XYZ file of C-alpha atoms in Angstrom:
737
model
C 0.000 0.000 0.000
C 1.480 3.339 -1.066
C 0.329 6.777 -0.004
C 2.789 9.571 -0.447
C 0.641 11.925 1.640
C 0.599 9.804 4.789
C 1.662 11.446 8.042
C 2.376 9.269 11.021
C -0.824 7.783 12.469
C -0.648 8.972 16.060
C -3.256 8.955 18.858
C -3.540 12.707 18.377
C -4.262 12.330 14.654
C -6.811 9.622 15.368
C -8.561 11.875 17.882
C -8.540 14.761 15.393
C -10.456 12.481 13.030
C -13.180 11.944 15.611
C -12.434 8.258 16.216
C -12.268 6.837 19.721
C -9.400 4.484 20.656
C -11.872 1.581 20.579
C -13.117 2.558 17.132
C -9.550 2.781 15.853
C -8.863 -0.711 17.182
C -11.873 -1.869 15.206
C -10.438 -0.218 12.079
C -7.190 -2.139 12.487
C -9.092 -5.393 13.087
C -11.093 -4.910 9.872
C -7.990 -4.126 7.803
C -5.613 -6.499 9.538
C -3.143 -3.620 9.583
C -2.865 0.073 10.378
C -4.622 2.399 7.931
C -2.771 5.035 5.996
C -3.848 8.680 6.093
C -6.339 8.419 3.224
C -7.922 5.320 4.733
C -8.071 6.907 8.175
C -9.897 9.876 6.697
C -12.359 7.588 4.934
C -13.135 5.630 8.097
C -13.462 8.902 9.986
C -16.182 10.351 7.772
C -18.027 7.094 7.135
C -18.163 6.335 10.853
C -19.000 9.893 11.883
C -22.288 10.460 13.653
C -23.466 12.451 10.656
C -23.014 9.567 8.206
C -23.348 6.428 10.334
C -26.131 7.301 12.826
C -24.212 5.263 15.368
C -25.951 6.766 18.410
C -29.455 6.984 16.933
C -29.806 3.959 14.691
C -31.055 1.655 17.427
C -33.914 4.040 18.244
C -34.844 4.990 14.689
C -35.592 1.340 13.911
C -38.702 1.702 16.076
C -40.393 4.178 13.744
C -43.071 2.866 11.352
C -41.871 3.177 7.765
C -44.471 1.311 5.713
C -47.912 2.168 4.410
C -50.201 1.602 1.423
C -48.764 4.588 -0.441
C -45.101 4.096 0.488
C -42.925 3.157 -2.500
C -39.525 3.730 -0.852
C -38.822 4.231 2.822
C -35.634 5.216 4.655
C -32.321 4.129 3.190
C -32.319 6.001 -0.095
C -31.524 9.606 -0.935
C -35.179 10.469 -0.217
C -38.492 8.771 0.476
C -41.128 8.041 -2.174
C -44.938 7.941 -1.905
C -47.573 7.179 -4.531
C -49.830 10.129 -5.429
C -51.893 8.381 -8.112
C -52.005 8.603 -11.895
C -48.653 6.836 -12.180
C -46.889 9.598 -10.251
C -44.943 9.748 -7.004
C -43.863 12.454 -4.594
C -40.229 12.248 -3.474
C -39.126 14.200 -0.415
C -36.715 14.575 2.463
C -35.735 17.037 5.186
C -32.132 17.519 6.283
C -30.153 19.769 8.594
C -27.300 22.158 7.938
C -27.034 23.397 11.503
C -23.333 23.619 12.266
C -22.335 25.167 8.902
C -25.119 27.748 9.196
C -23.817 28.945 12.529
C -20.213 29.107 11.335
C -21.007 30.878 8.041
C -24.747 31.633 7.931
C -25.242 32.525 4.288
C -23.186 29.758 2.709
C -24.176 27.233 5.357
C -27.869 27.772 4.703
C -27.439 28.040 0.935
C -25.585 24.752 0.653
C -28.200 23.134 2.863
C -30.772 24.048 0.222
C -28.501 22.791 -2.560
C -27.910 19.482 -0.823
C -31.565 18.730 -0.207
C -32.401 19.586 -3.821
C -29.827 17.052 -5.002
C -31.221 14.363 -2.691
C -34.536 14.719 -4.506
C -33.577 15.174 -8.153
C -30.976 12.421 -7.919
C -33.953 10.051 -7.721
C -35.369 11.330 -11.002
C -37.831 13.835 -9.539
C -38.237 17.408 -10.626
C -38.221 19.547 -7.462
C -41.524 21.404 -7.085
C -41.113 23.204 -3.758
C -38.857 23.922 -0.794
C -39.558 24.414 2.913
C -37.410 25.260 5.903
C -37.596 25.152 9.686
C -35.336 27.683 11.403
C -34.520 28.102 15.101
C -32.471 31.030 16.351
C -31.334 32.323 19.723
C -32.731 35.039 21.951
C -33.385 38.139 19.835
C -31.466 40.132 22.442
C -28.332 38.057 21.940
C -25.716 39.941 19.935
C -25.365 37.136 17.387
C -28.995 36.496 16.540
C -29.727 39.327 14.113
C -26.635 38.548 12.025
C -27.505 34.844 11.930
C -31.108 35.470 10.892
C -29.982 37.825 8.144
C -27.334 35.464 6.786
C -29.471 32.320 6.893
C -32.450 33.966 5.215
C -30.237 35.486 2.516
C -28.596 32.111 1.957
C -31.881 30.249 1.593
C -33.449 32.933 -0.553
C -30.410 33.467 -2.721
C -29.984 29.793 -3.527
C -33.642 28.815 -3.934
C -34.516 31.905 -5.953
C -31.622 31.394 -8.380
C -32.452 27.725 -8.894
C -36.077 28.604 -9.555
C -37.799 26.407 -6.968
C -40.488 28.100 -4.829
C -40.140 28.116 -1.039
C -43.754 27.816 0.094
C -43.798 26.888 3.796
C -41.762 26.691 6.965
C -41.396 28.051 10.476
C -39.099 30.338 12.458
C -38.615 30.224 16.235
C -36.429 31.916 18.828
C -35.062 30.710 22.174
C -31.946 31.422 24.210
C -30.952 27.729 24.033
C -30.120 28.378 20.374
C -27.843 31.358 21.044
C -24.734 29.462 19.963
C -26.403 26.739 17.905
C -29.030 27.797 15.411
C -30.976 25.071 13.640
C -31.427 25.196 9.873
C -33.539 22.353 8.463
C -34.253 22.352 4.728
C -36.840 20.219 2.950
C -37.511 19.563 -0.717
C -40.437 17.866 -2.456
C -40.306 16.624 -6.036
C -42.571 14.771 -8.446
C -41.656 11.923 -10.798
C -43.245 9.139 -12.787
C -43.395 6.029 -10.639
C -41.633 3.898 -13.254
C -38.831 6.442 -13.677
C -37.505 6.579 -10.102
C -33.724 6.161 -9.859
C -31.800 4.657 -6.961
C -28.270 4.852 -5.542
C -26.718 1.587 -6.642
C -23.404 0.655 -8.250
C -24.617 -2.452 -10.062
C -23.069 -4.130 -13.079
C -19.477 -5.321 -13.071
C -17.459 -3.295 -15.539
C -19.894 -0.387 -15.691
C -18.244 3.029 -15.768
C -18.260 5.231 -12.653
C -18.879 8.792 -13.795
C -18.323 12.109 -12.040
C -20.535 15.023 -13.147
C -21.062 18.609 -12.057
C -18.759 21.197 -10.557
C -15.033 20.750 -10.076
C -13.607 19.567 -6.759
C -11.924 22.007 -4.396
C -10.753 22.010 -0.803
C -13.952 23.442 0.669
C -15.923 21.349 3.121
C -13.174 18.878 4.000
C -14.201 17.235 7.280
C -17.656 18.799 7.044
C -19.282 15.515 8.147
C -16.891 15.193 11.067
C -17.485 18.818 12.095
C -21.243 18.174 12.037
C -20.703 15.257 14.420
C -19.181 17.197 17.291
C -20.126 19.953 19.696
C -18.772 23.475 19.478
C -16.445 24.763 22.111
C -17.160 28.309 23.237
C -16.383 30.783 20.431
C -15.013 28.019 18.183
C -17.218 28.836 15.205
C -14.698 30.969 13.342
C -12.082 28.216 13.589
C -14.438 25.878 11.725
C -15.033 28.162 8.735
C -12.879 26.126 6.271
C -15.189 23.122 6.828
C -18.160 25.003 5.343
C -18.933 24.361 1.687
C -19.452 27.090 -0.909
C -22.497 26.815 -3.126
C -23.268 27.945 -6.675
C -27.022 27.868 -7.400
C -26.562 28.548 -11.097
C -24.440 25.414 -11.457
C -27.075 23.554 -9.448
C -29.779 24.613 -11.902
C -27.693 23.335 -14.805
C -27.056 20.104 -12.903
C -30.777 19.557 -12.306
C -31.599 19.935 -16.000
C -28.654 17.849 -17.221
C -29.294 15.003 -14.782
C -33.018 14.860 -15.518
C -32.292 14.876 -19.246
C -29.855 11.992 -18.912
C -32.128 10.057 -16.553
C -34.890 10.244 -19.172
C -32.729 7.889 -21.271
C -31.709 4.340 -20.362
C -28.146 5.398 -19.591
C -28.216 5.564 -15.797
C -27.882 2.450 -13.629
C -27.468 4.342 -10.355
C -26.898 7.885 -9.166
C -25.920 9.502 -5.882
C -25.342 13.046 -4.688
C -21.850 13.795 -3.398
C -23.081 15.287 -0.130
C -21.593 14.747 3.321
C -18.219 12.993 2.927
C -18.287 13.741 -0.802
C -16.820 11.177 -3.171
C -16.160 8.811 -0.270
C -19.743 8.473 0.913
C -21.323 8.372 -2.535
C -19.027 5.655 -3.872
C -19.085 3.471 -0.759
C -22.858 3.665 -0.296
C -23.640 2.856 -3.925
C -21.306 -0.128 -3.975
C -22.579 -1.416 -0.644
C -26.205 -1.389 -1.818
C -25.270 -3.355 -4.921
C -22.851 -5.758 -3.217
C -20.099 -4.754 -5.619
C -16.715 -3.068 -5.523
C -15.338 0.062 -7.167
C -11.965 1.092 -8.535
C -11.363 4.840 -8.644
C -8.623 6.738 -10.448
C -8.439 10.159 -8.864
C -6.253 11.491 -11.657
C -9.467 11.868 -13.672
C -11.437 13.808 -11.032
C -12.001 17.394 -12.263
C -10.355 19.860 -9.844
C -10.459 23.600 -9.458
C -7.384 23.788 -7.207
C -3.855 22.609 -7.885
C -1.827 20.259 -5.734
C -4.778 18.408 -4.205
C -3.820 15.037 -2.769
C -5.900 11.878 -2.518
C -7.003 12.623 1.042
C -8.393 16.028 0.014
C -10.088 14.726 -3.121
C -11.863 11.887 -1.302
C -13.032 14.054 1.627
C -13.879 17.284 -0.185
C -17.508 18.354 0.113
C -17.476 20.750 -2.806
C -21.045 21.328 -3.922
C -23.057 20.580 -7.048
C -21.449 17.205 -7.792
C -22.982 13.808 -8.577
C -21.661 10.280 -9.020
C -23.283 8.022 -11.600
C -23.030 4.452 -12.762
C -23.733 4.289 -16.492
C -24.539 1.420 -18.783
C -21.604 0.578 -21.065
C -21.613 2.513 -24.313
C -23.591 5.492 -22.994
C -20.564 7.587 -22.084
C -20.647 9.709 -25.242
C -24.367 10.406 -24.853
C -23.808 11.495 -21.268
C -20.821 13.633 -22.196
C -22.792 15.416 -24.911
C -25.593 16.249 -22.484
C -23.286 17.563 -19.784
C -21.193 19.555 -22.227
C -24.397 21.100 -23.567
C -25.155 22.281 -20.028
C -21.554 23.469 -19.556
C -20.808 20.922 -16.813
C -17.847 18.660 -16.126
C -18.139 14.952 -16.855
C -15.399 12.406 -16.366
C -15.141 8.625 -16.135
C -13.311 8.165 -12.834
C -13.557 4.438 -12.313
C -15.399 1.185 -12.873
C -17.573 -1.239 -10.961
C -15.884 -4.468 -9.858
C -17.037 -7.683 -8.235
C -14.438 -7.567 -5.433
C -16.496 -5.900 -2.707
C -13.543 -3.541 -2.147
C -12.804 0.102 -2.785
C -9.448 0.444 -4.517
C -8.258 4.006 -5.072
C -5.392 5.145 -7.260
C -3.801 8.557 -7.494
C -0.802 9.644 -9.558
C -0.244 6.052 -10.638
C -0.119 4.686 -7.086
C -2.617 2.729 -5.051
C -3.489 4.973 -2.086
C -6.328 2.993 -0.493
C -7.670 -0.547 -0.523
C -10.637 -1.066 1.748
C -13.520 -3.511 2.198
C -16.748 -1.681 1.442
C -19.381 -3.203 3.721
C -17.556 -2.649 7.025
C -17.411 1.071 6.266
C -20.894 1.490 4.791
C -22.903 -0.983 6.862
C -20.889 -2.024 9.914
C -20.137 1.245 11.639
C -20.264 1.074 15.424
C -23.810 1.059 16.786
C -24.057 2.346 20.328
C -26.620 1.767 23.028
C -25.936 5.044 24.770
C -26.940 5.289 28.447
C -30.070 7.379 28.844
C -32.270 8.734 31.552
C -35.902 9.731 31.326
C -36.833 13.389 31.608
C -38.449 14.053 35.004
C -42.175 14.663 34.785
C -43.290 18.273 35.200
C -46.285 19.247 37.275
C -49.509 20.109 35.495
C -50.177 23.853 35.625
C -53.700 24.651 36.776
C -55.227 27.567 34.917
C -56.592 29.085 38.111
C -53.019 29.373 39.400
C -51.938 31.451 36.408
C -52.652 35.200 36.621
C -55.273 36.525 34.262
C -54.258 39.517 32.147
C -55.453 42.918 33.225
C -56.581 43.499 29.641
C -57.292 40.475 27.408
C -57.021 42.516 24.212
C -53.619 43.850 25.221
C -52.531 40.307 26.116
C -53.529 39.097 22.664
C -51.704 41.991 21.045
C -48.524 41.171 23.001
C -48.738 37.511 22.089
C -49.271 38.245 18.405
C -46.156 40.444 18.497
C -43.881 38.029 20.384
C -40.955 36.588 18.379
C -42.427 33.095 17.984
C -45.897 34.257 16.883
C -45.058 37.474 15.029
C -45.564 37.373 11.274
C -42.597 35.955 9.379
C -43.495 37.878 6.224
C -40.081 39.610 6.382
C -38.558 36.149 5.924
C -40.744 34.569 3.285
C -41.062 37.646 1.103
C -37.334 37.242 0.457
C -38.074 33.814 -0.980
C -39.579 33.492 -4.443
C -42.650 31.508 -3.425
C -44.502 31.901 -6.744
C -41.871 30.891 -9.296
C -43.142 28.116 -11.532
C -46.727 29.399 -11.324
C -47.928 26.287 -9.464
C -48.041 27.667 -5.913
C -51.643 27.529 -4.694
C -51.135 28.434 -1.021
C -48.164 30.600 -0.164
C -46.368 30.803 3.199
C -48.250 32.027 6.246
C -51.046 29.444 6.501
C -51.296 25.981 7.981
C -49.543 24.361 5.025
C -48.170 25.411 1.684
C -49.874 23.905 -1.352
C -48.341 23.365 -4.784
C -50.174 22.135 -7.855
C -48.903 18.938 -9.465
C -48.085 20.519 -12.797
C -50.660 19.944 -15.511
C -53.223 18.383 -13.150
C -55.957 19.458 -10.738
C -54.354 17.728 -7.756
C -52.002 19.329 -5.264
C -49.417 18.525 -2.632
C -49.718 20.115 0.804
C -46.480 20.545 2.746
C -45.566 21.668 6.253
C -42.791 21.619 8.846
C -43.651 21.441 12.536
C -42.231 21.039 16.023
C -42.777 22.669 19.414
C -39.374 22.364 21.150
C -40.620 23.666 24.513
C -43.065 20.749 24.658
C -40.334 18.224 23.832
C -38.065 19.701 26.485
C -40.808 19.475 29.108
C -41.894 15.948 28.128
C -40.083 14.286 25.202
C -42.734 11.599 24.695
C -45.684 14.008 24.563
C -43.597 16.500 22.605
C -42.696 13.851 20.035
C -46.347 12.894 19.696
C -47.333 16.529 19.318
C -44.773 17.254 16.579
C -46.217 14.470 14.445
C -49.827 15.323 15.314
C -49.429 19.013 14.516
C -47.929 18.207 11.127
C -50.818 15.825 10.414
C -53.263 18.494 11.639
C -51.791 21.237 9.434
C -52.124 19.090 6.332
C -55.664 18.200 7.341
C -56.557 21.873 7.866
C -56.117 22.592 4.144
C -58.094 19.480 3.209
C -55.177 17.192 2.348
C -54.841 13.507 3.118
C -51.590 13.186 5.112
C -49.376 10.693 3.268
C -46.047 10.422 5.081
C -43.368 12.417 6.814
C -39.646 13.057 6.881
C -38.065 13.750 10.266
C -35.110 15.904 11.250
C -33.930 15.035 14.753
C -32.020 17.993 16.240
C -30.548 17.253 19.675
C -27.517 17.907 21.851
C -24.671 15.589 22.842
C -25.897 11.956 22.836
C -23.075 10.938 25.151
C -24.967 12.708 27.942
C -27.716 10.465 29.371
C -30.099 13.398 29.763
C -29.841 14.257 26.065
C -30.070 10.632 24.988
C -33.175 10.329 27.130
C -34.733 13.245 25.270
C -33.980 11.530 21.977
C -35.359 8.171 23.113
C -38.507 9.757 24.505
C -39.160 11.829 21.402
C -38.762 8.797 19.133
C -41.186 6.834 21.305
C -43.751 9.612 21.114
C -43.305 9.932 17.369
C -43.671 6.170 16.968
C -46.962 6.226 18.828
C -48.311 9.124 16.784
C -47.156 7.797 13.405
C -48.788 4.452 14.140
C -52.073 5.897 15.406
C -52.369 8.397 12.541
C -51.187 5.998 9.785
C -48.497 8.538 8.959
C -45.206 6.697 8.273
C -41.653 8.025 8.311
C -40.092 7.556 4.871
C -36.891 9.596 5.122
C -35.041 11.860 7.485
C -31.880 13.047 9.118
C -30.309 13.105 12.573
C -28.286 16.088 13.788
C -26.649 15.574 17.168
C -24.067 17.533 19.162
C -26.031 20.760 18.743
C -24.566 22.347 21.839
C -21.843 24.698 22.920
C -20.136 24.176 26.252
C -22.844 22.829 28.539
C -25.756 24.458 26.697
C -27.703 22.232 24.332
C -30.502 23.287 22.023
C -34.027 22.496 23.045
C -34.762 19.020 21.659
C -36.257 19.633 18.224
C -37.587 16.651 16.248
C -38.784 18.609 13.223
C -41.475 16.874 11.202
C -41.792 17.612 7.498
C -45.148 16.351 6.262
C -46.641 15.865 2.810
C -50.313 15.402 2.008
C -52.378 14.914 -1.138
C -55.269 17.024 -2.385
C -56.884 14.922 -5.134
C -58.845 17.976 -6.292
C -57.625 21.505 -5.643
C -61.179 22.848 -5.692
C -61.710 20.961 -2.405
C -59.066 22.956 -0.530
C -59.463 25.161 2.520
C -57.518 28.149 3.795
C -57.274 29.763 7.226
C -58.760 33.077 6.067
C -62.248 34.184 7.047
C -63.903 34.680 3.665
C -66.982 36.695 4.531
C -69.071 38.263 7.248
C -71.865 36.375 8.962
C -70.302 32.902 9.126
C -70.466 31.011 12.397
C -67.206 30.085 14.107
C -67.125 26.532 15.459
C -64.427 25.064 17.700
C -63.802 21.355 17.114
C -62.016 19.306 19.780
C -61.996 19.329 23.571
C -60.857 22.413 25.505
C -59.454 22.017 29.012
C -57.540 25.297 29.190
C -54.048 23.762 29.373
C -51.491 26.487 30.103
C -48.426 24.401 30.990
C -45.465 25.073 28.650
C -47.655 27.599 26.801
C -46.638 30.828 25.137
C -49.037 32.704 27.410
C -47.173 31.385 30.440
C -43.775 32.213 28.944
C -44.412 35.517 27.229
C -46.893 37.145 29.604
C -45.988 35.519 32.933
C -42.250 34.962 32.430
C -42.513 31.280 33.382
C -41.127 28.332 31.409
C -42.575 25.411 33.324
C -45.261 22.797 33.501
C -46.258 19.669 31.635
C -47.134 20.272 27.996
C -50.676 19.578 26.790
C -51.289 15.840 26.426
C -51.953 14.428 22.968
C -54.938 12.075 22.690
C -54.131 10.301 19.450
C -57.531 8.654 19.065
C -59.187 12.039 19.450
C -56.701 13.520 16.949
C -57.669 10.885 14.403
C -61.409 11.408 14.863
C -61.153 15.195 14.641
C -58.863 15.194 11.625
C -60.936 12.681 9.677
C -64.023 14.791 10.402
C -62.355 18.020 9.263
C -61.275 16.552 5.940
C -64.841 15.332 5.306
C -66.262 18.744 6.143
C -63.826 20.449 3.769
C -64.416 17.920 1.009
C -68.201 18.329 1.351
C -67.979 22.132 1.246
C -69.325 22.581 4.777
C -66.655 25.036 5.959
C -65.476 28.308 4.475
C -62.249 28.470 6.522
C -60.239 26.131 8.732
C -57.253 26.619 11.009
C -55.627 24.335 13.546
C -55.385 25.659 17.110
C -51.760 25.613 18.219
C -49.293 28.109 19.746
C -51.086 30.818 21.700
C -54.368 28.911 21.802
C -57.818 29.767 20.522
C -57.543 33.566 20.681
C -54.424 33.520 18.511
C -56.021 31.089 16.040
C -59.075 33.328 15.589
C -56.876 36.420 15.298
C -54.778 34.761 12.586
C -57.923 33.800 10.657
C -59.249 37.345 10.920
C -55.993 38.892 9.709
C -55.658 36.376 6.860
C -59.089 37.274 5.504
C -59.231 40.890 6.691
C -62.581 40.097 8.314
C -63.218 40.659 11.997
C -65.002 38.389 14.463
C -66.700 38.232 17.834
C -66.229 35.225 20.106
C -67.790 34.235 23.426
C -66.960 31.540 25.965
C -69.725 28.942 25.751
C -71.737 27.828 28.746
C -70.082 24.979 30.587
C -66.567 25.817 29.437
C -63.877 24.572 31.795
C -61.438 26.808 33.646
C -61.001 30.570 33.745
C -61.543 32.697 30.659
C -57.815 33.314 30.034
C -57.177 29.554 30.037
C -59.999 29.114 27.516
C -58.547 31.848 25.325
C -54.839 31.013 25.529
C -54.641 27.355 26.558
C -52.877 25.150 24.033
C -54.987 21.982 24.202
C -54.240 19.682 21.294
C -56.381 18.101 18.611
C -58.459 21.234 17.915
C -59.554 23.111 14.806
C -61.356 26.396 14.390
C -63.698 26.474 11.398
C -65.948 29.101 9.864
C -69.178 27.875 8.326
C -72.456 29.162 6.935
C -74.065 25.916 8.177
C -73.221 25.555 11.875
C -75.963 23.039 12.606
C -74.685 20.692 9.900
C -71.136 20.962 11.282
C -72.260 20.357 14.859
C -74.360 17.361 13.792
C -71.456 15.874 11.844
C -69.159 16.374 14.819
C -71.615 14.678 17.181
C -71.898 11.721 14.819
C -68.094 11.457 14.660
C -67.668 11.674 18.431
C -65.803 14.992 18.226
C -66.573 17.730 20.799
C -67.833 20.842 19.015
C -69.281 24.175 20.046
C -70.220 27.393 18.305
C -68.144 30.236 19.755
C -68.895 33.267 17.612
C -69.461 34.894 14.249
C -67.366 36.665 11.641
C -67.842 40.318 10.747
C -66.659 43.866 11.216
C -63.189 45.362 11.349
C -62.217 44.262 14.840
C -61.823 41.215 17.047
C -64.170 41.268 20.039
C -63.235 39.005 22.952
C -65.644 37.399 25.475
C -65.448 40.079 28.175
C -66.138 42.794 25.607
C -62.523 43.830 24.988
C -62.054 44.863 21.391
C -58.958 45.251 19.258
C -59.111 46.597 15.723
C -57.671 44.547 12.886
C -55.427 47.465 12.014
C -53.909 47.506 15.518
C -53.655 43.736 15.572
C -51.961 43.687 12.173
C -49.519 46.400 13.158
C -48.473 44.419 16.220
C -48.299 41.132 14.335
C -46.484 42.420 11.264
C -44.285 44.992 12.934
C -41.930 43.142 15.239
C -39.644 41.266 12.844
C -38.970 44.099 10.347
C -38.284 46.448 13.259
C -35.989 43.913 14.878
C -34.003 43.320 11.700
C -33.692 47.080 11.224
C -32.271 47.353 14.735
C -35.323 49.151 16.106
C -36.682 46.418 18.392
């Protein structure tokens, strides 16, 4: 074995590569010798937390991944579900947390680029993007810069590529001061019989590199994403952040889809985390084959790159393909037409080994399966999160002025309008966006048809922190509820598990609890997990992020005419609340924002009640019984009604019904789960349908006017409410708040 770049393999070098002494011993046992520097780097990235899921794999196996519409579950670049008419939706959510803290604009931009490639590499044309963003305390000196950079990165990349960003969420909490969370999701559509997979099948088939040239950016990006930050270490990590080029990405999308429309492609994989290493090893492992690579043929944009740098580079906009013999010239003509690099860099073998040459010398010779499939799998010690006491509404102070309380809630960072964010995204490009950001779910038309896809991202980290099991259930249920609220049949979800250091039992307990809650909800709601991503070590020093299992959901609207929105459409409609109200204020925004208390058990999630209520709501929407629908979530009923009024520019008056439980402020601001607020011209029909379905329902008011009138007579004009709701974020970003 020759490697002219090999330094001495010392314990310090091993530690720098993120391998424990025990893991290194395992490397030597697999090889029967010490690795050289290139091989050490390959083991390091393939066995990193980011690539191997070594701390989470044992728990993720518990999640349900099958269903009548599931075509492909976890294990591929993205998940696939059947949407009828010979078509499939292909989607995934993935994090770019660490890079987006180190270099916000490029970190976020390359997160968008990577998730796009995960989808179009399977033969799908991307139809929309979403994102879920979590930042620190607005008063922290770093937060404004991070928000600005991340939003510019997402907008700049997505807008240039020409894919609309139609949904998402933005939250703020001090736990994210030194670790923002940037989760990007992409949804694409393909013909079911044209889906492509990541496989290196066919002995002798050429291994082909396409896309941008390779540089030194992003080396050790996967390893960096698998460790915690030390205090103020972000700047030191800047060289590990990739640099994206959305215009090259657009060319790559069109060239790849054009080539995949032929019979040329056997398998295809994005060069994402761990670059050429991960893509080649994973494709060969799935096929049970081997690969020989000649790095002399890899296109490079920097001189003097050695084998270690070429294999570990995470330069963006690159793909690895396995072609059928004889199709090389066809492929080259297509990629040259799109002004992209294409090079044959190797061939498929039957050896089950990865043999790498550079400058005429063999620099690595490794068995494939032990790296791709036999990474260490840990049963980390974990401890359950202590149960929090239930907060009784009568023990929580009522506001002196309910209208002022609502105004303050609507202006708080988590509930304030995010228009400043999404107006920087081109959410209408492609002319198929049916519901833009700001509602329960974004909706995009399946091009050339009357059906649509509803999409959403959801999680309530404060609930998960208070009770990981209930919080995990709620994240799934809220996603399911948001799809339902626009009339869509929830199909499946992709999860993005954002947690702290799994080597700490408290953190591992949060992860285990959240997965258990998600498992329960996915099973009860027939809402399987078909793809996802795990991001651990999101902490700096001893401060971890709030546990954030983001759920990206996709639903199907067979007919776009049977779609609902959250906006009150007209005056004189009755407002009906569906679902049981107990006035649960534990872990609520009212308790945090108005009382300064972060405590209490979160609202419990009754999954059977969720299922009954959601199935009822979809029937009501399909049958044209409701003119508007909105799920009741953060901030409770008062916030839900206010959002509906602002969306439609129609006021409303609500009253607490006879027999309501708890004090009036708990009824207004409690965050009980499984509820929807609907407007209807036919309240009796809605109430009868609810009774037949076993869903609690009560009429609480009527639409009309230019103000929102609360039960005790307090009134707030829509203009004042809108000013509070729309004003905070622009003022904050301008430095005025």
